[in-house]
Structures are given as structure tokens and as C-alpha cells.
Amino acid sequence: MYTALYRAERPEVFDEILGQEHIVKILRHQIASDTVGHAYLFCGSRGTGKTTCAKILARAVNCLSPVNGSPCGKCEACRASEDGGAIDIVEMDAASNNGVNDVRDIRDSVVYAPSFLKNRVFIIDEVHMLSISAFNALLKTLEEPPANVVFILATTELQKLPATIISRCQRFDFRRIPSAEIAAHLTEIAQAESLTLDADAAMAIARLARGGMRDAISLLELNVRPDRHITLDSVREVTGMIGREELARVVRDVASRNTEDLFSFVDELYVSPKDVSVFWQDLISYYRDMLVVKTAASPDKFLDLTGDELADLRDCASKFSYASLLWQGKVLADTGIRMSRGGDRRVEAEFSLMRICDPESDTSPEALAARLTALEDRIAMGISPIPVAKRPAPADTAHASSAPAAAPRKAGDTDAGQDTAGAAVPAPTAENRWKTVGWMREVAQRFESYDPGRAAFLRDAKAYYCAANQKIRLLLSNSFAIQMLDAPETVALLRNLMQGYEKVDDLEFVTAEAQERDTSFLLIDDIINGKDN
């Protein structure tokens, strides 16, 4: 009879378990030093190796000559365990045997000595499915079992276990396996099975598995074709997944509010063999990735992407504000829930995409926050938040324009030391000589990784430096930008970022109007060219 690939590839020793080195190291040490506990609790997401590790541990505690903490596979006990003829190793599925009578049978049988092996091992899978009365019946036996009895409990939902059960076990948390390790292992399996597996197809399967090796191997087996060549296109065709290029296309259409192309995309998706709900989950994941790029200083640590994919993701994320990503992601997630409850997937998808294209029609707090952020960004860039119609010129403009122009100022004029307001212009000194700095854009980019919300107010800021008093002046578009940036923690962060370029003792914020009124501000370039400010 045919054996599923994930069963045929099940590890036989601890060395073959991937991604759980923190657990394997402890278990091997306990076997080697003969300090095996009486009860273990293996918890974690599906397909990460809990049951496999339990089977290996059950054989290892009975092995007559373990090799580096793993079963040797050659002794009589190992052979009996592998053949399934060892009655001293009992496996129970709590999903179908969850009553108190099932646990009483275990409790009554543990009093008997092992019939063939050194230890009796009880493996209870999906232990969280036991009833409350079954847990209560297990408590005392689990706390003080007879000699030569070992309990191994496995669960995917630790939160459903009573604290009294957890406290009586040695708990081991199984982690999701990194996609790179899964892809590498799939490549090894493909070679052993005489399959041709493309690298991008292996990575696509690994991402779909979401950290579970069993799911990844099952997807690999599902994609085997008569030509035994597995490509990225074949994986997408079989699984219904959408490529990141198509996801980026949808995101850009949302950013540009291109509703025509969005309707066309949903229509193409609906008539194709691909599942709308699968695409929707991929789109939610893409928004999550954009949020990571928008907020994390080192997004590479949280994303399994190539360099080109990361660059494309950054470009898409730059088209949205932080608040917009949060609001749109929530809309997409809520729509995904409705789809899972039986809603019309096409209608839900179209309504949701139209909704995030038009935040003005949404009165939810998240949508209002996104709209407010957009207005703040426009103000920070000096753009009017509301389009203003051009006003007609005043009636006396013609008379003003026909007035003779003022004679150019000469060096010998008596008012050469006066500005247009009549205030005296100071002579150039070390204290009022400023120079334009060229590193402000780099500082703004670094600042965005720490505080994305306020980074927009630095987008078009100009910086000037006075070496005499080691002072930086930031020229901002309006007073609202000053209000948002002039906070103690923000000023301290900016000064720290600027220290890598100039020694900064003081930092001030001014608007263009305030700088025009400041007669003490003299730009070095203007002084050299014989101009006043």
C-alpha cells in the first residue's frame, strides 16, 4: 500500500529533526545522562515535529544502546518499536478518545510493569481535547506515576490545558520552522525522490506551509506531475496562490484609486480556477509586509523576501501612510472573516476594495485617522488641504504695477545698512554666519525608521548650521510642523542623528516667514556673493 510522503520522510533520530535544536539538545542530554522525566508536554503549531519527537523519545528511553541520545535502531527494543509490535508504547488520540473512561483505562493500566521494554510510554496527542473530568482523572497519575512510566502530551492549543496539567509536566515549545530551512529540506527530498524542484517553487511551498514541515511535504507531493518537474507556475496553479507581482499591481491600483482595473482584476480572478479567499489572505499578508517595512528599522529580519521583492514592497509601502495601512488592513481582515462565514466572495472583495479606495465615504475611527494623516502630510508639504480657487487680482493692481520701480541700492547710499522694514542689518560675524547642510535628507530617512508618524514633517525641511555656536536651524513649512516636532524626545532624537555629521549643541525650528524677519541670519553663500539675506 502506498505510504504518504510525509510519513515516509518522518525523522527516525533526533539529528533529523529540523528547526527545534533548543528541544533536541535537552532531550538528548537527558537520554545520555539517564535523567528522563516522568511527564513531558510538547506544544506548538501543527507540523513542527511534536508527534515525531514524541515517537523518537519513546524509542530512545527504551533503547538498549542509545547513540548520542538517539535510538540506535538496531537493538531488539528499537526494532520492536519500529514494527509497531511494542505494546508498552501506547499512542492515544485525545480528539476521539476524550472521555473520562478513556483516561481511567490508562490510569488502571499504569500499575502493571512493562511486558517487554524497559519503560511504558503513553503518548496522548491533541491532549487539549480531553474533557474536564478526564483531566481531573489524569491529575494524580500524571503527578506521581509508577516507576518506568513516561507520559508525553502533545497539543496545538496550550491555552486550553488546565494549569494543573501544565505544572506537572516538562514543557517544550516547538517553534515554526524558518522558510529557508523548509525549502532546503524540500530540495533534498526532491533529489531523493528523483524530482526536479525549482528554487522559487521550493520557497513558495515553504511560505505556504507557514512554518510546518508536514504541510510543506504534503504540498510537495501534491505538486508532483508526470514529468516530475515542479515549477513556480505549477505551484500557483495547484494551490491557487497569487504571485507577488499581481498583489503589487492590486496595491498600486488601490493607491491610485484605479477602480476600473480593480473590478477587472476581481472579474479575472473570479472566472479563473484560483480561489478568491486564497488571494484575499495573500493580500492581507502583503499589507502586513508593507506595515513591517513602514515601521521596522530592519524589516529583513521579519520578511522572507528576495532583494527585488523587498524593493518592490518598499515602493508600494511608500504610497501609503501608517494610519492608512492600519485602516485598510483592518477592512481587509474583516472582509476575510465574512468570506469564511459564507459571504459572496466576489461581492465582498469588490465592496471592500472600493471602500479602501474611497476613505472619505467611511466614518469609522480608523478611516478618519487615515484621512487626518493625509491632511497633516499635505500641510507639512506646504500644500493646501482644500483646493482654493484662484482669486481675481485687486482693483489697484494695475496702478501698483505702473508705479516706477525703486532705484537699485548703491554701496554709498545712507540706508544700505537697513532692510526693507527699516531694521539694521548686522555686519557679518562668526555668530551669525550660517551654511546650508547637505545631509538633511539622510537624517530624515533615518528618523523615519524611529518615528514614521512625524517623519512627514521633515520631508522638505532645510537645515542650516552655524559653526560658531554649533547650532542647527531647521526651516519648516509651517508652525504646525514645528508644533509636532518641538517635543523633548523628538529634539533629542534629531540631535543624536545629526551628531554623526556635525557637532550640535542646540537645535531650533523656524518657518520661512520667521526667517525672513530674522535680520541676524546671514547665509555664508550670500555674504560671499555680496548679497544680504
Short mmCIF file of C-alpha atoms in Angstrom, two decimals:
data_model
loop_
_atom_site.label_atom_id
_atom_site.label_comp_id
_atom_site.label_asym_id
_atom_site.label_seq_id
_atom_site.Cartn_x
_atom_site.Cartn_y
_atom_site.Cartn_z
CA MET A 1 0.00 0.00 0.00
CA TYR A 2 1.26 3.49 -0.86
CA THR A 3 2.71 5.50 2.04
CA ALA A 4 2.25 9.26 2.08
CA LEU A 5 5.47 11.16 1.51
CA TYR A 6 5.37 12.97 4.86
CA ARG A 7 5.16 9.58 6.62
CA ALA A 8 7.95 8.09 4.55
CA GLU A 9 10.14 11.10 5.34
CA ARG A 10 9.39 11.15 9.08
CA PRO A 11 12.66 11.53 11.05
CA GLU A 12 13.91 8.46 12.91
CA VAL A 13 16.51 10.09 15.18
CA PHE A 14 16.88 13.48 16.88
CA ASP A 15 19.55 14.60 14.39
CA GLU A 16 16.96 14.60 11.58
CA ILE A 17 14.54 16.97 13.34
CA LEU A 18 14.79 20.46 11.83
CA GLY A 19 14.25 23.82 13.48
CA GLN A 20 13.93 22.52 17.07
CA GLU A 21 17.57 22.43 18.20
CA HIS A 22 16.68 24.00 21.56
CA ILE A 23 14.47 20.99 22.35
CA VAL A 24 16.58 18.25 20.80
CA LYS A 25 19.66 19.33 22.77
CA ILE A 26 17.86 18.93 26.12
CA LEU A 27 16.21 15.60 25.27
CA ARG A 28 19.45 14.07 24.02
CA HIS A 29 21.22 15.14 27.20
CA GLN A 30 18.51 13.58 29.37
CA ILE A 31 18.73 10.29 27.49
CA ALA A 32 22.52 10.22 27.63
CA SER A 33 22.64 11.09 31.35
CA ASP A 34 19.68 8.87 32.31
CA THR A 35 17.69 11.81 33.75
CA VAL A 36 14.48 11.29 31.83
CA GLY A 37 11.42 12.96 33.35
CA HIS A 38 8.11 11.28 34.07
CA ALA A 39 5.89 13.69 32.07
CA TYR A 40 6.52 15.89 29.01
CA LEU A 41 4.32 18.48 27.30
CA PHE A 42 5.07 19.26 23.65
CA CYS A 43 3.18 22.32 22.39
CA GLY A 44 3.32 24.31 19.17
CA SER A 45 1.67 24.82 15.78
CA ARG A 46 0.89 21.89 13.53
CA GLY A 47 3.57 20.11 11.55
CA THR A 48 6.51 21.33 13.62
CA GLY A 49 7.58 17.88 14.89
CA LYS A 50 5.73 17.30 18.18
CA THR A 51 4.45 13.79 17.47
CA THR A 52 7.65 12.85 15.66
CA CYS A 53 9.73 13.96 18.61
CA ALA A 54 7.44 12.04 20.97
CA LYS A 55 7.90 8.83 18.96
CA ILE A 56 11.68 9.21 18.93
CA LEU A 57 11.74 9.92 22.66
CA ALA A 58 9.57 6.85 23.33
CA ARG A 59 12.05 4.64 21.45
CA ALA A 60 15.07 6.36 22.99
CA VAL A 61 14.01 5.75 26.62
CA ASN A 62 13.72 2.04 25.78
CA CYS A 63 16.78 1.69 23.55
CA LEU A 64 19.38 -0.76 24.92
CA SER A 65 22.32 1.21 23.48
CA PRO A 66 21.35 4.79 22.54
CA VAL A 67 23.72 6.66 20.21
CA ASN A 68 24.30 10.26 21.29
CA GLY A 69 20.88 10.36 22.94
CA SER A 70 19.01 8.91 19.94
CA PRO A 71 17.70 5.35 19.49
CA CYS A 72 20.23 3.11 17.78
CA GLY A 73 17.62 1.47 15.52
CA LYS A 74 19.42 -1.88 15.71
CA CYS A 75 18.65 -3.36 19.11
CA GLU A 76 15.69 -5.63 19.78
CA ALA A 77 13.75 -2.88 21.54
CA CYS A 78 14.20 -0.42 18.64
CA ARG A 79 13.13 -2.99 16.06
CA ALA A 80 10.04 -3.88 18.07
CA SER A 81 9.14 -0.20 18.40
CA GLU A 82 9.57 0.49 14.71
CA ASP A 83 7.46 -2.52 13.70
CA GLY A 84 4.61 -1.35 15.93
CA GLY A 85 4.64 -4.54 17.94
CA ALA A 86 5.72 -2.95 21.23
CA ILE A 87 2.62 -2.95 23.41
CA ASP A 88 4.47 -0.92 26.05
CA ILE A 89 4.29 2.18 23.83
CA VAL A 90 0.66 3.37 23.78
CA GLU A 91 -0.48 6.17 21.46
CA MET A 92 -3.89 7.71 22.10
CA ASP A 93 -5.67 10.37 20.05
CA ALA A 94 -7.50 12.57 22.54
CA ALA A 95 -9.61 14.04 19.76
CA SER A 96 -11.60 10.79 19.53
CA ASN A 97 -10.84 9.34 22.98
CA ASN A 98 -11.54 12.30 25.21
CA GLY A 99 -13.82 10.85 27.87
CA VAL A 100 -13.11 10.11 31.49
CA ASN A 101 -13.37 6.36 30.86
CA ASP A 102 -10.50 6.52 28.35
CA VAL A 103 -8.27 8.14 30.95
CA ARG A 104 -9.40 5.65 33.60
CA ASP A 105 -8.22 2.83 31.34
CA ILE A 106 -4.78 4.46 31.25
CA ARG A 107 -4.81 5.01 35.00
CA ASP A 108 -5.69 1.37 35.65
CA SER A 109 -3.03 0.04 33.26
CA VAL A 110 -0.04 2.06 34.51
CA VAL A 111 0.18 -0.08 37.65
CA TYR A 112 1.42 -3.03 35.59
CA ALA A 113 5.11 -3.44 34.83
CA PRO A 114 6.36 -3.23 31.24
CA SER A 115 5.86 -6.52 29.41
CA PHE A 116 8.82 -6.29 27.06
CA LEU A 117 10.55 -2.88 27.07
CA LYS A 118 12.30 -1.03 29.89
CA ASN A 119 9.61 1.66 30.21
CA ARG A 120 5.95 2.07 29.44
CA VAL A 121 5.32 5.23 27.40
CA PHE A 122 1.90 6.86 26.93
CA ILE A 123 1.69 9.38 24.07
CA ILE A 124 -1.53 11.44 24.20
CA ASP A 125 -1.90 13.54 21.05
CA GLU A 126 -4.21 16.59 20.89
CA VAL A 127 -4.44 16.43 24.67
CA HIS A 128 -6.37 19.72 24.82
CA MET A 129 -9.44 17.79 23.55
CA LEU A 130 -9.83 15.90 26.83
CA SER A 131 -12.89 16.75 28.89
CA ILE A 132 -12.62 18.43 32.29
CA SER A 133 -13.47 15.18 34.07
CA ALA A 134 -10.82 13.37 32.03
CA PHE A 135 -8.21 15.95 33.02
CA ASN A 136 -9.18 15.54 36.67
CA ALA A 137 -8.84 11.78 36.40
CA LEU A 138 -5.37 12.19 34.93
CA LEU A 139 -4.01 14.63 37.50
CA LYS A 140 -2.77 12.32 40.25
CA THR A 141 -1.37 9.70 37.90
CA LEU A 142 0.42 12.39 35.90
CA GLU A 143 1.99 13.89 39.02
CA GLU A 144 3.26 10.65 40.59
CA PRO A 145 3.21 7.83 38.05
CA PRO A 146 4.68 4.43 38.93
CA ALA A 147 8.31 3.72 38.14
CA ASN A 148 9.16 3.01 34.50
CA VAL A 149 6.19 5.04 33.19
CA VAL A 150 6.59 8.13 30.99
CA PHE A 151 3.79 10.40 29.77
CA ILE A 152 4.21 12.52 26.63
CA LEU A 153 1.40 15.00 25.92
CA ALA A 154 1.17 16.91 22.63
CA THR A 155 -1.10 19.85 21.81
CA THR A 156 -1.54 22.68 19.34
CA GLU A 157 -3.65 24.76 21.76
CA LEU A 158 -1.80 25.18 25.02
CA GLN A 159 -4.29 27.76 26.32
CA LYS A 160 -6.98 25.07 26.60
CA LEU A 161 -4.99 22.99 29.09
CA PRO A 162 -5.62 23.42 32.82
CA ALA A 163 -2.73 24.97 34.72
CA THR A 164 -2.69 21.91 36.98
CA ILE A 165 -1.75 19.73 34.00
CA ILE A 166 0.91 22.12 32.66
CA SER A 167 2.60 22.44 36.04
CA ARG A 168 3.09 18.66 36.29
CA CYS A 169 5.00 18.37 33.00
CA GLN A 170 8.29 19.45 31.49
CA ARG A 171 7.06 21.90 28.86
CA PHE A 172 8.74 22.25 25.45
CA ASP A 173 7.59 24.90 22.95
CA PHE A 174 8.07 23.92 19.31
CA ARG A 175 8.82 26.85 17.02
CA ARG A 176 7.70 27.39 13.45
CA ILE A 177 10.45 26.26 11.10
CA PRO A 178 12.03 29.07 9.02
CA SER A 179 11.05 29.06 5.35
CA ALA A 180 14.68 28.83 4.23
CA GLU A 181 15.18 25.58 6.19
CA ILE A 182 11.95 24.12 4.84
CA ALA A 183 12.91 24.99 1.25
CA ALA A 184 16.35 23.41 1.68
CA HIS A 185 14.82 20.21 3.11
CA LEU A 186 12.26 20.05 0.29
CA THR A 187 15.12 20.22 -2.20
CA GLU A 188 16.81 17.26 -0.51
CA ILE A 189 13.58 15.26 -0.56
CA ALA A 190 13.05 16.10 -4.24
CA GLN A 191 16.51 14.84 -5.10
CA ALA A 192 15.92 11.60 -3.18
CA GLU A 193 12.58 11.12 -4.97
CA SER A 194 14.05 11.94 -8.43
CA LEU A 195 12.06 15.16 -8.70
CA THR A 196 13.14 18.43 -10.27
CA LEU A 197 12.20 21.24 -7.90
CA ASP A 198 12.91 24.84 -8.88
CA ALA A 199 14.31 27.06 -6.13
CA ASP A 200 11.49 29.63 -6.36
CA ALA A 201 8.92 26.82 -6.27
CA ALA A 202 10.52 25.39 -3.13
CA MET A 203 10.41 28.80 -1.44
CA ALA A 204 6.77 29.30 -2.49
CA ILE A 205 5.79 25.95 -0.95
CA ALA A 206 7.75 26.79 2.21
CA ARG A 207 5.89 30.08 2.59
CA LEU A 208 2.54 28.40 2.08
CA ALA A 209 3.38 25.88 4.81
CA ARG A 210 3.74 28.74 7.35
CA GLY A 211 6.41 27.03 9.39
CA GLY A 212 5.02 23.47 9.26
CA MET A 213 7.23 20.81 7.73
CA ARG A 214 4.42 18.25 7.35
CA ASP A 215 2.29 20.72 5.37
CA ALA A 216 5.27 21.57 3.18
CA ILE A 217 5.98 17.91 2.33
CA SER A 218 2.29 17.29 1.63
CA LEU A 219 2.21 20.29 -0.75
CA LEU A 220 5.36 19.00 -2.45
CA GLU A 221 3.68 15.63 -3.02
CA LEU A 222 0.54 17.36 -4.27
CA ASN A 223 2.52 19.17 -6.96
CA VAL A 224 4.18 16.08 -8.46
CA ARG A 225 3.37 15.79 -12.18
CA PRO A 226 4.07 13.10 -14.75
CA ASP A 227 7.18 14.96 -15.93
CA ARG A 228 8.29 15.17 -12.24
CA HIS A 229 9.26 18.83 -12.69
CA ILE A 230 7.82 21.28 -10.16
CA THR A 231 7.88 24.95 -11.15
CA LEU A 232 6.57 28.12 -9.53
CA ASP A 233 3.75 28.30 -12.09
CA SER A 234 2.66 24.75 -11.33
CA VAL A 235 2.64 25.50 -7.59
CA ARG A 236 0.49 28.58 -8.17
CA GLU A 237 -1.86 26.61 -10.41
CA VAL A 238 -2.31 23.76 -7.92
CA THR A 239 -2.55 25.82 -4.74
CA GLY A 240 -4.42 28.82 -6.16
CA MET A 241 -1.84 31.26 -4.79
CA ILE A 242 -1.35 34.70 -6.35
CA GLY A 243 2.08 35.97 -7.34
CA ARG A 244 3.56 38.96 -5.55
CA GLU A 245 3.60 40.83 -8.86
CA GLU A 246 -0.19 40.62 -9.06
CA LEU A 247 -0.54 41.61 -5.41
CA ALA A 248 1.66 44.66 -6.02
CA ARG A 249 -0.48 45.53 -9.02
CA VAL A 250 -3.64 45.49 -6.86
CA VAL A 251 -1.96 47.59 -4.15
CA ARG A 252 -0.84 50.22 -6.68
CA ASP A 253 -4.35 50.35 -8.14
CA VAL A 254 -5.69 50.98 -4.63
CA ALA A 255 -3.14 53.75 -4.09
CA SER A 256 -4.10 55.44 -7.36
CA ARG A 257 -7.83 54.70 -6.82
CA ASN A 258 -7.98 52.90 -10.15
CA THR A 259 -11.35 51.26 -9.60
CA GLU A 260 -11.72 50.19 -13.23
CA ASP A 261 -8.65 47.94 -13.10
CA LEU A 262 -9.63 46.62 -9.67
CA PHE A 263 -13.01 45.47 -10.98
CA SER A 264 -11.25 43.89 -13.95
CA PHE A 265 -8.82 42.04 -11.70
CA VAL A 266 -11.57 40.63 -9.46
CA ASP A 267 -13.50 39.56 -12.55
CA GLU A 268 -10.44 37.75 -13.98
CA LEU A 269 -9.81 36.13 -10.61
CA TYR A 270 -13.43 35.01 -10.23
CA VAL A 271 -13.60 33.23 -13.58
CA SER A 272 -10.16 31.64 -13.15
CA PRO A 273 -9.51 28.41 -11.21
CA LYS A 274 -7.93 30.45 -8.40
CA ASP A 275 -9.74 30.85 -5.09
CA VAL A 276 -10.77 34.39 -4.15
CA SER A 277 -10.35 33.63 -0.44
CA VAL A 278 -6.75 32.43 -1.02
CA PHE A 279 -5.99 35.67 -2.87
CA TRP A 280 -7.58 37.64 -0.05
CA GLN A 281 -5.35 36.05 2.58
CA ASP A 282 -2.33 36.73 0.38
CA LEU A 283 -3.40 40.37 0.06
CA ILE A 284 -3.74 40.68 3.85
CA SER A 285 -0.24 39.20 4.22
CA TYR A 286 1.07 41.74 1.69
CA TYR A 287 -0.39 44.58 3.76
CA ARG A 288 1.27 43.09 6.82
CA ASP A 289 4.59 43.10 4.96
CA MET A 290 4.11 46.76 3.99
CA LEU A 291 3.42 47.60 7.62
CA VAL A 292 6.67 45.87 8.62
CA VAL A 293 8.62 47.88 6.02
CA LYS A 294 6.92 51.07 7.20
CA THR A 295 7.70 50.63 10.90
CA ALA A 296 10.64 48.25 11.43
CA ALA A 297 14.23 49.52 11.36
CA SER A 298 15.44 46.13 9.98
CA PRO A 299 12.50 44.61 8.07
CA ASP A 300 14.73 41.88 6.60
CA LYS A 301 14.51 40.03 9.94
CA PHE A 302 10.74 39.66 9.64
CA LEU A 303 10.35 39.04 5.89
CA ASP A 304 11.26 36.03 3.72
CA LEU A 305 11.83 38.04 0.54
CA THR A 306 14.44 38.40 -2.14
CA GLY A 307 16.14 41.74 -2.77
CA ASP A 308 13.89 42.57 -5.74
CA GLU A 309 10.75 41.60 -3.84
CA LEU A 310 11.78 43.77 -0.88
CA ALA A 311 12.49 46.75 -3.15
CA ASP A 312 9.07 46.37 -4.80
CA LEU A 313 7.45 46.12 -1.38
CA ARG A 314 9.15 49.33 -0.22
CA ASP A 315 7.89 51.14 -3.30
CA CYS A 316 4.30 50.04 -2.62
CA ALA A 317 4.53 50.90 1.09
CA SER A 318 5.77 54.41 0.29
CA LYS A 319 2.40 55.17 -1.33
CA PHE A 320 0.52 54.84 1.99
CA SER A 321 0.71 56.41 5.40
CA TYR A 322 0.97 54.34 8.54
CA ALA A 323 -2.61 55.14 9.51
CA SER A 324 -3.88 54.22 6.03
CA LEU A 325 -2.19 50.82 6.17
CA LEU A 326 -3.75 50.10 9.56
CA TRP A 327 -7.23 51.09 8.41
CA GLN A 328 -7.07 49.28 5.07
CA GLY A 329 -5.61 46.17 6.71
CA LYS A 330 -8.49 46.11 9.19
CA VAL A 331 -11.03 46.42 6.37
CA LEU A 332 -9.40 43.53 4.51
CA ALA A 333 -9.27 41.36 7.66
CA ASP A 334 -12.96 42.00 8.44
CA THR A 335 -13.85 41.08 4.86
CA GLY A 336 -11.84 37.85 5.16
CA ILE A 337 -13.91 36.89 8.21
CA ARG A 338 -17.15 37.48 6.30
CA MET A 339 -15.85 35.37 3.41
CA SER A 340 -15.08 32.50 5.79
CA ARG A 341 -18.66 32.68 7.11
CA GLY A 342 -20.19 32.06 3.70
CA GLY A 343 -20.46 35.53 2.20
CA ASP A 344 -20.33 36.03 -1.56
CA ARG A 345 -16.59 36.24 -2.10
CA ARG A 346 -16.70 38.25 -5.29
CA VAL A 347 -19.13 40.83 -3.90
CA GLU A 348 -17.24 41.07 -0.61
CA ALA A 349 -13.95 41.57 -2.45
CA GLU A 350 -15.33 44.28 -4.75
CA PHE A 351 -17.12 46.16 -1.96
CA SER A 352 -14.04 46.06 0.23
CA LEU A 353 -11.65 47.28 -2.48
CA MET A 354 -14.00 50.14 -3.37
CA ARG A 355 -14.22 51.06 0.29
CA ILE A 356 -10.47 51.38 0.81
CA CYS A 357 -10.22 53.36 -2.42
CA ASP A 358 -12.61 55.97 -1.00
CA PRO A 359 -11.81 56.68 2.67
CA GLU A 360 -13.93 59.85 2.53
CA SER A 361 -17.05 57.68 2.46
CA ASP A 362 -16.06 55.78 5.62
CA THR A 363 -16.85 57.28 9.02
CA SER A 364 -15.08 54.67 11.16
CA PRO A 365 -12.37 55.94 13.58
CA GLU A 366 -9.67 54.19 11.58
CA ALA A 367 -10.76 55.82 8.32
CA LEU A 368 -10.96 59.24 9.98
CA ALA A 369 -7.42 58.75 11.35
CA ALA A 370 -6.17 57.88 7.86
CA ARG A 371 -7.82 60.98 6.39
CA LEU A 372 -6.39 63.18 9.15
CA THR A 373 -2.91 61.81 8.50
CA ALA A 374 -3.28 62.61 4.79
CA LEU A 375 -4.28 66.20 5.65
CA GLU A 376 -1.33 66.56 8.02
CA ASP A 377 1.03 65.34 5.29
CA ARG A 378 -0.36 67.89 2.83
CA ILE A 379 0.06 70.68 5.38
CA ALA A 380 3.60 69.55 6.18
CA MET A 381 4.50 69.70 2.50
CA GLY A 382 3.03 73.19 2.18
CA ILE A 383 0.07 72.00 0.09
CA SER A 384 -3.35 73.39 0.83
CA PRO A 385 -5.53 70.65 2.35
CA ILE A 386 -8.53 72.02 0.45
CA PRO A 387 -8.18 73.21 -3.17
CA VAL A 388 -8.57 77.01 -3.27
CA ALA A 389 -9.96 78.77 -6.33
CA LYS A 390 -7.82 81.48 -7.84
CA ARG A 391 -8.93 84.91 -6.73
CA PRO A 392 -9.11 87.88 -9.10
CA ALA A 393 -6.38 90.45 -8.78
CA PRO A 394 -7.19 93.53 -6.64
CA ALA A 395 -8.58 96.54 -8.43
CA ASP A 396 -5.49 98.70 -7.78
CA THR A 397 -3.05 96.10 -9.11
CA ALA A 398 -2.69 97.91 -12.41
CA HIS A 399 -1.85 101.16 -10.65
CA ALA A 400 0.64 99.44 -8.46
CA SER A 401 2.31 97.75 -11.39
CA SER A 402 2.56 101.03 -13.28
CA ALA A 403 4.35 102.73 -10.40
CA PRO A 404 8.02 103.38 -11.05
CA ALA A 405 10.32 100.76 -9.65
CA ALA A 406 12.60 101.69 -6.79
CA ALA A 407 16.09 102.66 -7.81
CA PRO A 408 18.67 99.97 -7.17
CA ARG A 409 20.59 100.38 -3.93
CA LYS A 410 24.16 101.55 -4.25
CA ALA A 411 27.02 100.89 -1.90
CA GLY A 412 27.24 104.58 -0.94
CA ASP A 413 23.54 105.03 -0.08
CA THR A 414 22.87 106.05 3.50
CA ASP A 415 20.23 103.29 4.01
CA ALA A 416 22.50 100.45 2.83
CA GLY A 417 22.55 99.13 6.37
CA GLN A 418 18.76 99.00 6.59
CA ASP A 419 16.43 96.17 5.48
CA THR A 420 13.00 96.71 3.93
CA ALA A 421 11.43 97.07 7.36
CA GLY A 422 13.91 99.70 8.44
CA ALA A 423 15.82 97.44 10.85
CA ALA A 424 19.58 97.50 10.86
CA VAL A 425 21.28 94.55 9.15
CA PRO A 426 24.21 93.40 11.33
CA ALA A 427 27.66 93.11 9.94
CA PRO A 428 28.79 89.55 9.12
CA THR A 429 30.28 87.96 12.24
CA ALA A 430 31.14 84.41 13.28
CA GLU A 431 27.96 84.17 15.37
CA ASN A 432 25.53 84.98 12.55
CA ARG A 433 27.17 83.17 9.65
CA TRP A 434 25.17 80.11 8.59
CA LYS A 435 25.85 77.48 5.96
CA THR A 436 23.43 75.13 4.19
CA VAL A 437 23.96 71.47 5.08
CA GLY A 438 23.55 68.66 2.55
CA TRP A 439 22.85 65.72 4.83
CA MET A 440 19.35 66.62 6.00
CA ARG A 441 17.63 64.16 3.64
CA GLU A 442 19.69 61.29 5.11
CA VAL A 443 18.78 62.35 8.65
CA ALA A 444 15.08 62.48 7.68
CA GLN A 445 15.27 58.95 6.24
CA ARG A 446 16.91 57.61 9.39
CA PHE A 447 14.39 59.47 11.56
CA GLU A 448 11.53 57.75 9.70
CA SER A 449 12.66 54.34 10.96
CA TYR A 450 12.22 55.58 14.56
CA ASP A 451 9.12 57.76 14.25
CA PRO A 452 7.21 57.25 10.97
CA GLY A 453 4.34 59.47 12.11
CA ARG A 454 6.41 62.66 12.45
CA ALA A 455 8.83 61.90 9.62
CA ALA A 456 6.50 63.52 7.07
CA PHE A 457 7.15 66.93 8.65
CA LEU A 458 10.87 66.60 7.81
CA ARG A 459 10.33 65.59 4.21
CA ASP A 460 11.05 69.05 2.72
CA ALA A 461 12.89 70.60 5.66
CA LYS A 462 16.04 72.64 5.04
CA ALA A 463 18.87 72.74 7.56
CA TYR A 464 21.45 75.46 8.27
CA TYR A 465 24.46 75.21 10.56
CA CYS A 466 26.35 77.88 12.50
CA ALA A 467 29.81 76.62 13.44
CA ALA A 468 30.48 79.42 15.96
CA ASN A 469 27.73 78.34 18.36
CA GLN A 470 27.28 74.77 16.97
CA LYS A 471 23.62 75.39 16.28
CA ILE A 472 21.28 73.81 13.74
CA ARG A 473 18.31 75.72 12.36
CA LEU A 474 15.59 73.66 10.67
CA LEU A 475 13.46 75.59 8.21
CA LEU A 476 9.95 74.04 8.17
CA SER A 477 6.91 74.76 6.05
CA ASN A 478 4.56 75.99 8.79
CA SER A 479 4.03 76.37 12.51
CA PHE A 480 2.03 73.15 12.74
CA ALA A 481 5.12 71.18 11.71
CA ILE A 482 7.08 72.96 14.44
CA GLN A 483 4.41 72.05 16.97
CA MET A 484 4.62 68.38 16.00
CA LEU A 485 8.44 68.22 16.12
CA ASP A 486 9.22 70.51 19.05
CA ALA A 487 8.93 67.84 21.75
CA PRO A 488 11.81 66.92 24.12
CA GLU A 489 12.09 63.31 22.94
CA THR A 490 11.88 64.29 19.27
CA VAL A 491 14.50 67.03 19.63
CA ALA A 492 16.83 64.62 21.47
CA LEU A 493 16.44 62.02 18.72
CA LEU A 494 17.16 64.55 15.96
CA ARG A 495 20.25 65.85 17.76
CA ASN A 496 21.59 62.32 18.17
CA LEU A 497 21.08 61.61 14.47
CA MET A 498 22.77 64.88 13.49
CA GLN A 499 25.82 64.28 15.71
CA GLY A 500 27.21 61.94 13.05
CA TYR A 501 27.56 64.90 10.66
CA GLU A 502 28.17 67.99 12.80
CA LYS A 503 28.68 68.71 16.48
CA VAL A 504 25.30 70.06 17.57
CA ASP A 505 24.73 71.86 20.87
CA ASP A 506 21.40 73.48 20.03
CA LEU A 507 18.52 72.89 17.62
CA GLU A 508 15.81 75.35 16.67
CA PHE A 509 12.78 75.25 14.36
CA VAL A 510 11.64 78.26 12.29
CA THR A 511 9.25 78.92 9.44
CA ALA A 512 10.16 80.72 6.24
CA GLU A 513 8.28 83.84 7.37
CA ALA A 514 10.13 83.92 10.69
CA GLN A 515 13.48 83.52 8.98
CA GLU A 516 12.73 86.43 6.63
CA ARG A 517 12.11 88.62 9.66
CA ASP A 518 15.32 87.48 11.36
CA THR A 519 17.89 90.17 10.45
CA SER A 520 20.68 88.31 12.30
CA PHE A 521 20.51 85.38 9.88
CA LEU A 522 23.26 85.70 7.26
CA LEU A 523 23.91 82.87 4.85
CA ILE A 524 27.61 82.43 4.03
CA ASP A 525 26.93 81.97 0.31
CA ASP A 526 25.07 85.30 0.17
CA ILE A 527 27.85 87.06 2.10
CA ILE A 528 30.46 85.73 -0.34
CA ASN A 529 28.37 86.86 -3.31
CA GLY A 530 27.83 90.29 -1.82
CA LYS A 531 24.17 89.78 -1.01
CA ASP A 532 22.30 90.36 2.21
CA ASN A 533 19.67 87.92 3.38
#
